[in-house]
Short mmCIF file of C-alpha atoms in Angstrom, two decimals:
data_model
loop_
_atom_site.label_atom_id
_atom_site.label_comp_id
_atom_site.label_asym_id
_atom_site.label_seq_id
_atom_site.Cartn_x
_atom_site.Cartn_y
_atom_site.Cartn_z
CA UNK A 1 -106.24 -56.16 -10.85
CA UNK A 2 -108.80 -53.38 -10.84
CA UNK A 3 -109.04 -53.57 -7.03
CA UNK A 4 -105.25 -53.02 -6.49
CA UNK A 5 -104.86 -49.95 -8.78
CA UNK A 6 -105.91 -47.32 -6.16
CA UNK A 7 -103.29 -48.74 -3.75
CA UNK A 8 -100.44 -48.25 -6.27
CA UNK A 9 -101.49 -44.67 -6.99
CA UNK A 10 -101.60 -43.89 -3.27
CA UNK A 11 -98.06 -45.27 -2.82
CA UNK A 12 -96.68 -43.09 -5.63
CA UNK A 13 -98.29 -39.99 -4.19
CA UNK A 14 -96.80 -40.70 -0.76
CA UNK A 15 -93.26 -41.01 -2.23
CA UNK A 16 -93.64 -37.71 -4.12
CA UNK A 17 -94.81 -35.94 -0.98
CA UNK A 18 -91.81 -37.22 0.99
CA UNK A 19 -89.37 -35.99 -1.70
CA UNK A 20 -91.00 -32.56 -1.80
CA UNK A 21 -90.81 -32.27 1.97
CA UNK A 22 -87.13 -33.16 1.98
CA UNK A 23 -86.27 -30.69 -0.80
CA UNK A 24 -88.31 -27.96 0.84
CA UNK A 25 -86.51 -28.58 4.09
CA UNK A 26 -83.10 -28.27 2.40
CA UNK A 27 -83.87 -25.07 0.52
CA UNK A 28 -85.58 -23.47 3.48
CA UNK A 29 -82.27 -23.44 5.51
CA UNK A 30 -80.66 -20.05 6.17
CA UNK A 31 -77.42 -19.20 4.35
CA UNK A 32 -75.48 -19.45 7.55
CA UNK A 33 -76.88 -22.89 8.29
CA UNK A 34 -75.97 -24.07 4.78
CA UNK A 35 -72.40 -22.67 5.04
CA UNK A 36 -71.85 -24.33 8.37
CA UNK A 37 -72.56 -27.70 6.83
CA UNK A 38 -69.83 -27.23 4.14
CA UNK A 39 -66.27 -28.30 4.97
CA UNK A 40 -63.61 -25.63 5.80
CA UNK A 41 -61.44 -24.88 2.74
CA UNK A 42 -57.85 -23.54 3.00
CA UNK A 43 -57.49 -20.27 1.10
CA UNK A 44 -54.96 -17.48 0.77
CA UNK A 45 -54.93 -13.94 -0.56
CA UNK A 46 -53.50 -13.47 -4.03
CA UNK A 47 -50.68 -10.93 -3.60
CA UNK A 48 -48.00 -9.32 -5.72
CA UNK A 49 -44.58 -10.73 -4.96
CA UNK A 50 -40.98 -10.58 -6.10
CA UNK A 51 -40.13 -14.02 -7.48
CA UNK A 52 -36.62 -15.41 -7.53
CA UNK A 53 -35.66 -18.65 -9.24
CA UNK A 54 -32.38 -20.15 -8.13
CA UNK A 55 -30.21 -23.24 -8.21
CA UNK A 56 -28.54 -24.30 -4.97
CA UNK A 57 -24.95 -25.54 -5.09
CA UNK A 58 -22.01 -25.63 -2.72
CA UNK A 59 -18.24 -25.40 -2.81
CA UNK A 60 -15.16 -24.18 -0.97
CA UNK A 61 -13.97 -20.58 -0.88
CA UNK A 62 -10.73 -20.21 -2.85
CA UNK A 63 -8.41 -17.44 -3.93
CA UNK A 64 -8.84 -16.25 -7.50
CA UNK A 65 -5.24 -17.03 -8.38
CA UNK A 66 -3.43 -20.00 -6.86
CA UNK A 67 0.33 -19.81 -7.35
CA UNK A 68 2.53 -22.85 -6.85
CA UNK A 69 5.92 -21.88 -5.44
CA UNK A 70 8.47 -24.21 -7.00
CA UNK A 71 12.22 -24.61 -6.78
CA UNK A 72 14.74 -26.81 -8.55
CA UNK A 73 17.41 -26.24 -5.90
CA UNK A 74 18.54 -29.60 -4.50
CA UNK A 75 19.65 -28.38 -1.11
CA UNK A 76 18.46 -28.21 2.49
CA UNK A 77 15.99 -25.57 3.66
CA UNK A 78 18.09 -23.17 5.76
CA UNK A 79 15.30 -20.87 6.98
CA UNK A 80 11.50 -21.14 6.69
CA UNK A 81 9.76 -17.84 7.38
CA UNK A 82 6.09 -18.77 6.87
CA UNK A 83 3.41 -21.15 8.08
CA UNK A 84 0.06 -22.22 6.62
CA UNK A 85 -2.42 -19.36 6.90
CA UNK A 86 0.21 -16.59 6.97
CA UNK A 87 -0.45 -13.50 4.86
CA UNK A 88 2.46 -12.44 2.68
CA UNK A 89 3.26 -9.48 0.47
CA UNK A 90 4.92 -9.55 -2.92
CA UNK A 91 8.69 -9.70 -2.44
CA UNK A 92 8.59 -11.21 1.07
CA UNK A 93 11.27 -13.86 1.64
CA UNK A 94 9.39 -17.13 2.15
CA UNK A 95 12.37 -19.41 2.73
CA UNK A 96 16.06 -19.81 1.94
CA UNK A 97 18.11 -22.82 0.85
CA UNK A 98 21.65 -23.56 1.99
CA UNK A 99 23.76 -21.93 -0.75
CA UNK A 100 27.25 -22.45 0.76
CA UNK A 101 28.33 -25.11 -1.78
CA UNK A 102 27.13 -22.99 -4.68
CA UNK A 103 28.86 -19.92 -3.24
CA UNK A 104 32.22 -21.69 -2.83
CA UNK A 105 32.09 -23.03 -6.38
CA UNK A 106 31.09 -19.60 -7.65
CA UNK A 107 33.96 -17.81 -5.86
CA UNK A 108 36.57 -20.27 -7.16
CA UNK A 109 35.34 -20.11 -10.74
CA UNK A 110 34.98 -16.34 -10.59
CA UNK A 111 38.65 -15.96 -9.57
CA UNK A 112 39.73 -18.10 -12.51
CA UNK A 113 37.51 -16.20 -14.91
CA UNK A 114 38.78 -12.83 -13.66
CA UNK A 115 42.43 -13.86 -14.15
CA UNK A 116 41.66 -15.07 -17.65
CA UNK A 117 39.83 -11.86 -18.40
CA UNK A 118 42.81 -9.82 -17.14
CA UNK A 119 45.20 -11.72 -19.42
CA UNK A 120 42.85 -11.32 -22.33
CA UNK A 121 42.56 -7.62 -21.62
CA UNK A 122 46.35 -7.19 -21.64
CA UNK A 123 46.58 -9.06 -24.93
CA UNK A 124 43.79 -6.94 -26.33
CA UNK A 125 45.55 -3.71 -25.36
CA UNK A 126 48.78 -4.89 -27.01
CA UNK A 127 46.93 -5.76 -30.18
CA UNK A 128 45.19 -2.41 -30.16
CA UNK A 129 48.54 -0.61 -29.87
CA UNK A 130 49.95 -2.71 -32.71
CA UNK A 131 46.95 -1.81 -34.82
CA UNK A 132 47.37 1.89 -34.08
CA UNK A 133 51.10 1.74 -34.92
CA UNK A 134 50.40 -0.12 -38.15
CA UNK A 135 47.88 2.53 -39.16
CA UNK A 136 50.37 5.30 -38.37
CA UNK A 137 53.11 3.51 -40.32
CA UNK A 138 50.77 3.12 -43.26
CA UNK A 139 49.99 6.80 -43.22
CA UNK A 140 53.72 7.67 -43.17
CA UNK A 141 54.65 5.27 -45.99
CA UNK A 142 51.77 6.40 -48.17
CA UNK A 143 52.63 10.05 -47.53
CA UNK A 144 56.19 9.43 -48.70
CA UNK A 145 54.95 7.48 -51.73
CA UNK A 146 52.54 10.28 -52.55
CA UNK A 147 55.39 12.80 -52.46
CA UNK A 148 57.30 10.65 -54.95
CA UNK A 149 54.25 10.60 -57.22
CA UNK A 150 53.85 14.35 -56.93
CA UNK A 151 57.55 14.90 -57.77
CA UNK A 152 57.39 12.59 -60.81
CA UNK A 153 54.20 14.22 -62.04
CA UNK A 154 55.74 17.69 -61.63
CA UNK A 155 58.85 16.69 -63.59
CA UNK A 156 56.72 15.11 -66.31
CA UNK A 157 54.47 18.14 -66.57
CA UNK A 158 57.48 20.48 -66.87
CA UNK A 159 58.96 18.27 -69.58
CA UNK A 160 55.71 18.30 -71.55
CA UNK A 161 55.47 22.07 -71.13
CA UNK A 162 59.00 22.53 -72.41
CA UNK A 163 58.27 20.15 -75.26
CA UNK A 164 55.23 22.17 -76.26
CA UNK A 165 57.23 25.40 -76.08
CA UNK A 166 59.95 23.91 -78.34
CA UNK A 167 57.34 22.83 -80.89
CA UNK A 168 56.22 26.45 -81.06
CA UNK A 169 59.78 27.63 -81.63
CA UNK A 170 60.42 24.81 -84.08
CA UNK A 171 57.48 25.87 -86.21
CA UNK A 172 58.48 29.52 -85.95
CA UNK A 173 62.09 28.88 -87.00
CA UNK A 174 60.95 26.58 -89.79
CA UNK A 175 58.78 29.32 -91.33
CA UNK A 176 61.48 31.95 -90.85
CA UNK A 177 64.09 29.66 -92.43
CA UNK A 178 61.92 28.98 -95.45
CA UNK A 179 61.07 32.67 -95.88
CA UNK A 180 64.72 33.78 -95.76
CA UNK A 181 65.68 31.02 -98.16
CA UNK A 182 63.13 32.29 -100.68
CA UNK A 183 64.41 35.85 -100.28
CA UNK A 184 67.95 34.65 -100.88
CA UNK A 185 66.90 32.80 -104.01
CA UNK A 186 65.25 35.92 -105.37
CA UNK A 187 67.96 38.42 -104.51
CA UNK A 188 71.13 36.33 -104.35
CA UNK A 189 72.28 38.85 -101.81
CA UNK A 190 75.07 37.82 -99.44
CA UNK A 191 73.29 39.41 -96.47
CA UNK A 192 70.16 37.47 -97.23
CA UNK A 193 72.20 34.28 -97.37
CA UNK A 194 73.81 35.03 -94.01
CA UNK A 195 70.41 35.66 -92.42
CA UNK A 196 69.19 32.39 -93.91
CA UNK A 197 72.17 30.49 -92.42
CA UNK A 198 71.49 31.94 -88.97
CA UNK A 199 67.83 30.94 -89.20
CA UNK A 200 68.82 27.47 -90.38
CA UNK A 201 71.17 27.07 -87.44
CA UNK A 202 68.43 28.03 -84.96
CA UNK A 203 66.01 25.65 -86.64
CA UNK A 204 68.53 22.79 -86.58
CA UNK A 205 69.46 23.25 -82.93
CA UNK A 206 65.79 23.51 -81.93
CA UNK A 207 64.98 20.38 -83.90
CA UNK A 208 67.80 18.51 -82.18
CA UNK A 209 66.66 19.67 -78.75
CA UNK A 210 63.05 18.75 -79.58
CA UNK A 211 64.05 15.25 -80.65
CA UNK A 212 66.08 14.78 -77.51
CA UNK A 213 63.24 15.96 -75.26
CA UNK A 214 60.66 13.87 -77.11
CA UNK A 215 62.72 10.76 -76.46
CA UNK A 216 62.77 11.64 -72.75
CA UNK A 217 58.97 12.09 -72.37
CA UNK A 218 58.33 8.34 -72.02
CA UNK A 219 60.91 8.26 -69.26
CA UNK A 220 58.94 10.90 -67.36
CA UNK A 221 55.73 8.92 -67.94
CA UNK A 222 57.39 5.76 -66.69
CA UNK A 223 58.61 7.59 -63.60
CA UNK A 224 55.06 8.65 -62.75
CA UNK A 225 53.75 5.11 -63.25
CA UNK A 226 56.57 3.68 -61.17
CA UNK A 227 55.78 6.10 -58.35
CA UNK A 228 52.08 5.15 -58.52
CA UNK A 229 52.93 1.45 -58.49
CA UNK A 230 55.14 1.98 -55.46
CA UNK A 231 52.28 3.77 -53.72
CA UNK A 232 49.84 0.96 -54.48
CA UNK A 233 52.31 -1.68 -53.34
CA UNK A 234 53.00 0.16 -50.10
CA UNK A 235 49.26 0.53 -49.48
CA UNK A 236 48.61 -3.18 -50.06
CA UNK A 237 51.45 -4.16 -47.78
CA UNK A 238 50.25 -1.82 -45.03
CA UNK A 239 46.66 -2.98 -45.38
CA UNK A 240 47.77 -6.59 -45.15
CA UNK A 241 49.65 -5.90 -41.93
CA UNK A 242 46.69 -4.01 -40.49
CA UNK A 243 44.27 -6.78 -41.46
CA UNK A 244 46.47 -9.38 -39.78
CA UNK A 245 46.38 -7.43 -36.55
CA UNK A 246 42.64 -6.79 -36.90
CA UNK A 247 42.04 -10.51 -37.41
CA UNK A 248 43.93 -11.16 -34.20
CA UNK A 249 41.73 -8.68 -32.36
CA UNK A 250 38.58 -10.14 -33.88
CA UNK A 251 39.58 -13.63 -32.84
CA UNK A 252 39.87 -12.55 -29.20
CA UNK A 253 36.14 -13.03 -28.65
CA UNK A 254 36.40 -16.58 -29.96
CA UNK A 255 39.32 -17.31 -27.68
CA UNK A 256 37.25 -16.30 -24.62
CA UNK A 257 36.22 -19.24 -22.45
CA UNK A 258 32.47 -18.76 -22.81
CA UNK A 259 31.74 -22.04 -21.08
CA UNK A 260 33.26 -20.75 -17.84
CA UNK A 261 31.28 -17.53 -18.09
CA UNK A 262 28.10 -19.49 -18.75
CA UNK A 263 28.77 -21.75 -15.77
CA UNK A 264 29.43 -18.69 -13.62
CA UNK A 265 26.07 -17.22 -14.63
CA UNK A 266 24.32 -20.50 -13.84
CA UNK A 267 25.91 -20.62 -10.38
CA UNK A 268 24.87 -17.01 -9.75
CA UNK A 269 21.31 -17.92 -10.70
CA UNK A 270 21.35 -20.94 -8.37
CA UNK A 271 22.53 -18.73 -5.51
CA UNK A 272 19.75 -16.27 -6.28
CA UNK A 273 17.23 -19.13 -6.45
CA UNK A 274 18.22 -20.15 -2.92
CA UNK A 275 16.22 -17.14 -1.72
CA UNK A 276 12.53 -17.81 -2.45
CA UNK A 277 10.35 -14.69 -2.57
CA UNK A 278 6.58 -14.27 -2.80
CA UNK A 279 5.60 -13.44 -6.39
CA UNK A 280 2.37 -11.75 -5.23
CA UNK A 281 0.25 -10.87 -2.21
CA UNK A 282 -1.74 -13.72 -0.72
CA UNK A 283 -2.08 -16.40 1.93
CA UNK A 284 0.03 -19.52 2.37
CA UNK A 285 -2.47 -22.34 1.80
CA UNK A 286 -0.14 -25.35 1.68
CA UNK A 287 3.41 -26.11 2.78
CA UNK A 288 5.45 -29.21 1.95
CA UNK A 289 8.86 -28.35 3.47
CA UNK A 290 10.43 -27.79 6.87
CA UNK A 291 13.71 -26.29 8.02
CA UNK A 292 16.57 -28.72 7.44
CA UNK A 293 14.65 -30.82 4.94
CA UNK A 294 15.32 -31.31 1.24
CA UNK A 295 12.13 -30.85 -0.84
CA UNK A 296 10.83 -34.10 -2.27
CA UNK A 297 9.08 -32.28 -5.13
CA UNK A 298 9.52 -29.04 -7.04
CA UNK A 299 6.38 -27.56 -5.41
CA UNK A 300 7.25 -26.38 -1.90
CA UNK A 301 4.18 -24.25 -1.08
CA UNK A 302 1.15 -22.50 -2.55
CA UNK A 303 -0.09 -18.93 -2.28
CA UNK A 304 -3.66 -17.88 -2.91
CA UNK A 305 -4.89 -14.32 -3.26
CA UNK A 306 -7.47 -13.34 -0.67
CA UNK A 307 -8.31 -10.03 -2.32
CA UNK A 308 -10.49 -11.64 -4.98
CA UNK A 309 -12.26 -14.78 -3.81
CA UNK A 310 -14.08 -17.42 -5.83
CA UNK A 311 -16.05 -20.61 -5.26
CA UNK A 312 -15.82 -23.60 -7.58
CA UNK A 313 -19.09 -25.54 -7.71
CA UNK A 314 -20.61 -28.54 -9.50
CA UNK A 315 -23.91 -28.05 -11.35
CA UNK A 316 -26.24 -30.96 -12.03
CA UNK A 317 -27.02 -31.99 -15.58
CA UNK A 318 -30.69 -31.02 -15.12
CA UNK A 319 -29.70 -27.44 -14.23
CA UNK A 320 -26.68 -26.69 -16.43
CA UNK A 321 -28.63 -25.25 -19.38
CA UNK A 322 -30.18 -22.68 -17.05
CA UNK A 323 -26.84 -21.34 -15.83
CA UNK A 324 -25.08 -18.61 -17.81
CA UNK A 325 -21.99 -16.52 -17.19
CA UNK A 326 -22.86 -13.17 -15.66
CA UNK A 327 -25.76 -14.46 -13.53
CA UNK A 328 -25.92 -13.15 -9.98
CA UNK A 329 -25.54 -15.39 -6.95
CA UNK A 330 -25.89 -15.23 -3.18
CA UNK A 331 -23.36 -16.83 -0.85
CA UNK A 332 -23.61 -18.01 2.75
CA UNK A 333 -21.37 -20.02 5.04
CA UNK A 334 -21.88 -21.70 8.39
CA UNK A 335 -19.19 -19.48 9.90
CA UNK A 336 -20.84 -16.22 8.80
CA UNK A 337 -24.39 -17.32 9.67
CA UNK A 338 -27.24 -15.43 8.03
CA UNK A 339 -24.92 -12.86 6.47
CA UNK A 340 -25.32 -13.01 2.71
CA UNK A 341 -22.64 -12.08 0.19
CA UNK A 342 -23.07 -11.18 -3.45
CA UNK A 343 -21.44 -13.11 -6.26
CA UNK A 344 -21.40 -13.54 -10.04
CA UNK A 345 -21.09 -16.61 -12.25
CA UNK A 346 -17.73 -15.89 -13.89
CA UNK A 347 -17.17 -19.20 -15.70
CA UNK A 348 -19.21 -22.19 -16.84
CA UNK A 349 -17.42 -25.29 -18.15
CA UNK A 350 -19.78 -27.07 -20.54
CA UNK A 351 -17.97 -30.40 -20.24
CA UNK A 352 -19.22 -33.08 -17.87
CA UNK A 353 -16.85 -34.05 -15.07
CA UNK A 354 -17.18 -37.47 -13.52
CA UNK A 355 -17.47 -38.15 -9.81
CA UNK A 356 -14.27 -37.85 -7.75
CA UNK A 357 -14.10 -40.46 -4.95
CA UNK A 358 -11.09 -38.70 -3.43
CA UNK A 359 -13.07 -35.52 -2.79
CA UNK A 360 -16.43 -37.29 -2.50
CA UNK A 361 -17.94 -35.03 -5.14
CA UNK A 362 -20.64 -36.09 -7.56
CA UNK A 363 -20.28 -35.71 -11.29
CA UNK A 364 -21.57 -32.58 -12.95
CA UNK A 365 -20.58 -29.42 -14.77
CA UNK A 366 -18.03 -27.13 -13.19
CA UNK A 367 -18.73 -23.45 -12.67
CA UNK A 368 -16.92 -20.62 -10.96
CA UNK A 369 -18.59 -18.03 -8.73
CA UNK A 370 -16.67 -14.80 -8.14
CA UNK A 371 -17.32 -13.04 -4.83
CA UNK A 372 -18.29 -9.45 -5.65
CA UNK A 373 -18.08 -7.98 -2.14
CA UNK A 374 -14.61 -6.51 -1.67
CA UNK A 375 -14.74 -6.44 2.12
CA UNK A 376 -16.00 -9.76 3.45
CA UNK A 377 -15.41 -12.03 6.39
CA UNK A 378 -15.07 -15.01 4.07
CA UNK A 379 -11.88 -16.99 4.47
CA UNK A 380 -10.16 -19.34 2.07
CA UNK A 381 -11.26 -22.92 2.76
CA UNK A 382 -14.73 -22.13 4.13
CA UNK A 383 -17.59 -24.29 2.86
CA UNK A 384 -20.04 -22.03 1.03
CA UNK A 385 -23.67 -22.52 0.09
CA UNK A 386 -24.44 -20.73 -3.14
CA UNK A 387 -27.72 -19.86 -4.80
CA UNK A 388 -27.37 -19.01 -8.48
CA UNK A 389 -30.15 -16.62 -9.50
CA UNK A 390 -31.44 -17.95 -12.82
CA UNK A 391 -34.42 -15.61 -12.98
CA UNK A 392 -36.06 -12.69 -11.19
CA UNK A 393 -39.42 -10.99 -11.61
CA UNK A 394 -40.76 -8.21 -9.41
CA UNK A 395 -44.29 -7.17 -8.47
CA UNK A 396 -46.22 -10.01 -10.09
CA UNK A 397 -49.33 -11.91 -8.95
CA UNK A 398 -48.14 -15.19 -7.49
CA UNK A 399 -49.67 -18.12 -5.63
CA UNK A 400 -48.31 -21.32 -4.06
CA UNK A 401 -47.23 -23.78 -6.72
CA UNK A 402 -49.71 -26.48 -5.52
CA UNK A 403 -52.68 -24.09 -5.83
CA UNK A 404 -52.61 -24.50 -9.61
CA UNK A 405 -54.08 -27.68 -11.06
CA UNK A 406 -52.42 -29.73 -13.76
CA UNK A 407 -54.81 -28.14 -16.25
CA UNK A 408 -53.62 -24.64 -15.25
CA UNK A 409 -56.89 -23.97 -13.40
CA UNK A 410 -57.18 -22.16 -10.09
CA UNK A 411 -60.27 -21.78 -7.91
CA UNK A 412 -61.21 -18.38 -6.58
CA UNK A 413 -63.47 -18.18 -3.49
CA UNK A 414 -66.10 -15.64 -4.60
CA UNK A 415 -68.33 -14.19 -1.90
CA UNK A 416 -72.03 -14.31 -2.75
CA UNK A 417 -74.68 -11.70 -1.96
CA UNK A 418 -75.92 -13.75 0.99
CA UNK A 419 -72.39 -13.89 2.50
CA UNK A 420 -71.58 -17.43 1.43
CA UNK A 421 -68.60 -18.40 -0.78
CA UNK A 422 -68.58 -20.41 -3.95
CA UNK A 423 -65.62 -21.64 -5.97
CA UNK A 424 -65.01 -20.14 -9.40
CA UNK A 425 -62.73 -22.00 -11.81
CA UNK A 426 -60.35 -19.64 -13.63
CA UNK A 427 -57.98 -20.78 -16.36
CA UNK A 428 -54.64 -19.01 -15.99
CA UNK A 429 -51.32 -18.85 -17.77
CA UNK A 430 -48.26 -19.72 -15.76
CA UNK A 431 -45.40 -17.27 -15.78
CA UNK A 432 -42.17 -17.50 -13.85
CA UNK A 433 -41.86 -20.23 -11.23
CA UNK A 434 -39.76 -20.20 -8.08
CA UNK A 435 -39.20 -22.97 -5.56
CA UNK A 436 -42.61 -22.45 -3.90
CA UNK A 437 -44.54 -19.90 -5.92
CA UNK A 438 -45.64 -19.49 -9.50
CA UNK A 439 -46.69 -16.38 -11.35
CA UNK A 440 -50.32 -16.48 -12.59
CA UNK A 441 -51.59 -14.42 -15.51
CA UNK A 442 -55.31 -13.85 -16.18
CA UNK A 443 -57.60 -10.89 -16.69
CA UNK A 444 -60.16 -12.56 -14.36
CA UNK A 445 -58.05 -12.28 -11.23
CA UNK A 446 -56.70 -9.40 -9.20
CA UNK A 447 -54.66 -8.73 -6.11
CA UNK A 448 -56.65 -9.54 -2.98
CA UNK A 449 -58.70 -12.38 -4.45
CA UNK A 450 -59.00 -15.52 -2.32
CA UNK A 451 -57.49 -18.61 -3.92
CA UNK A 452 -58.30 -22.16 -2.90
CA UNK A 453 -55.02 -23.83 -1.93
CA UNK A 454 -56.10 -27.41 -2.69
CA UNK A 455 -57.65 -27.56 -6.16
CA UNK A 456 -57.57 -31.35 -6.42
CA UNK A 457 -61.00 -31.94 -4.78
CA UNK A 458 -62.59 -28.72 -5.98
CA UNK A 459 -65.03 -28.05 -8.81
CA UNK A 460 -66.65 -24.95 -10.22
CA UNK A 461 -69.62 -23.53 -8.27
CA UNK A 462 -69.07 -25.53 -5.11
CA UNK A 463 -70.17 -23.90 -1.88
CA UNK A 464 -67.17 -23.58 0.42
CA UNK A 465 -66.55 -22.43 3.96
CA UNK A 466 -63.47 -20.37 4.83
CA UNK A 467 -61.95 -19.14 8.04
CA UNK A 468 -63.30 -15.80 9.17
CA UNK A 469 -59.87 -14.08 8.94
CA UNK A 470 -58.88 -15.67 5.62
CA UNK A 471 -59.44 -12.47 3.68
CA UNK A 472 -57.61 -10.21 6.06
#
């Protein structure tokens, strides 16, 4: 054992020398030689960008207001003035139905109604004259009755006046009679007696006349009452006659054949309905009739407005919560090429719609995009590709989405003092994301930094080699 110990020590020393030589050889290489040995790493400049996040959908261009032109006329189409794709103005005659049967029926019924109306008018005029005559007769009868009342009242008033005058004389003669009688009793003079007899005679005759007139006063009162009763009776009789005539006039409206008039109005409406006019400006987008045909359904054509266009789209369940009314959109079609039109989300229906095999559309949530451009080359029926802008952010630092690791780490290629590059791991915060880029937020990065595009095989402090023009 003692003889083999120097051999073991020599072997260990040889191994150490070999390791030192190898390490010295590695560290003695120039920077350029070391960089050449490293693999080429894809990098890109970190730049400020305008990010746009969008959802892509598609749909057909439609008018903002589809109007179904309907008719209940069960007759042949006489003239058809439009075809699919025609532009029409409000009030334009679209088509006409054969109205000859309606017109004949209308003319016949109108003649009957006019004759009936003429007869009713004659009867009405007669009744009006009778009413006027009855009113005049009433006025005459009541005037005569009023004169009788006035005459009776005048006679009664005169009788009462005379009666009152006689009472005055009666009282006067009574006092004079009594006074002369007392004088005669005192004097016994013949002259006084004679004066007394004269006064007594006046008193007696006045008393007789007063009694007679008093008995006649009730007769005068009765005459006034009789005249008033005659007036009232004449008035009631005249009013009754007038009311009878007025009732006849009032009943005229009930005797009118309203059913014929109603039927006449219905026929007039049918004749008017035989001329179909455009209710608004627009384009004929469907047509289900032809000249000489009888419409199978009430709907004979449709008109869509081309002044305000819209696109109905289906939004996937994964995207619906990101879409709100008022969001902006961009619109393109195959026919218009790269030309882009502006739009706005005008309606979002938050109710799921199932797939429609007839239209080969998948299920989703319906939304409506209004075309904002007033002057466009879009036509109704074109297939449109729409991008709904769900978010926008301008002038932010952004890098390709794949350049950020799952741990939100990016690798910056930092140039060393000897000209080589080493990777530096930087933890960032993600901001807004678009289809290909994501916003990165960190105080350790700036515009112009070189980012490693493939972080999966990278680690902090690794020497990397980049293309010579990567930082340009």
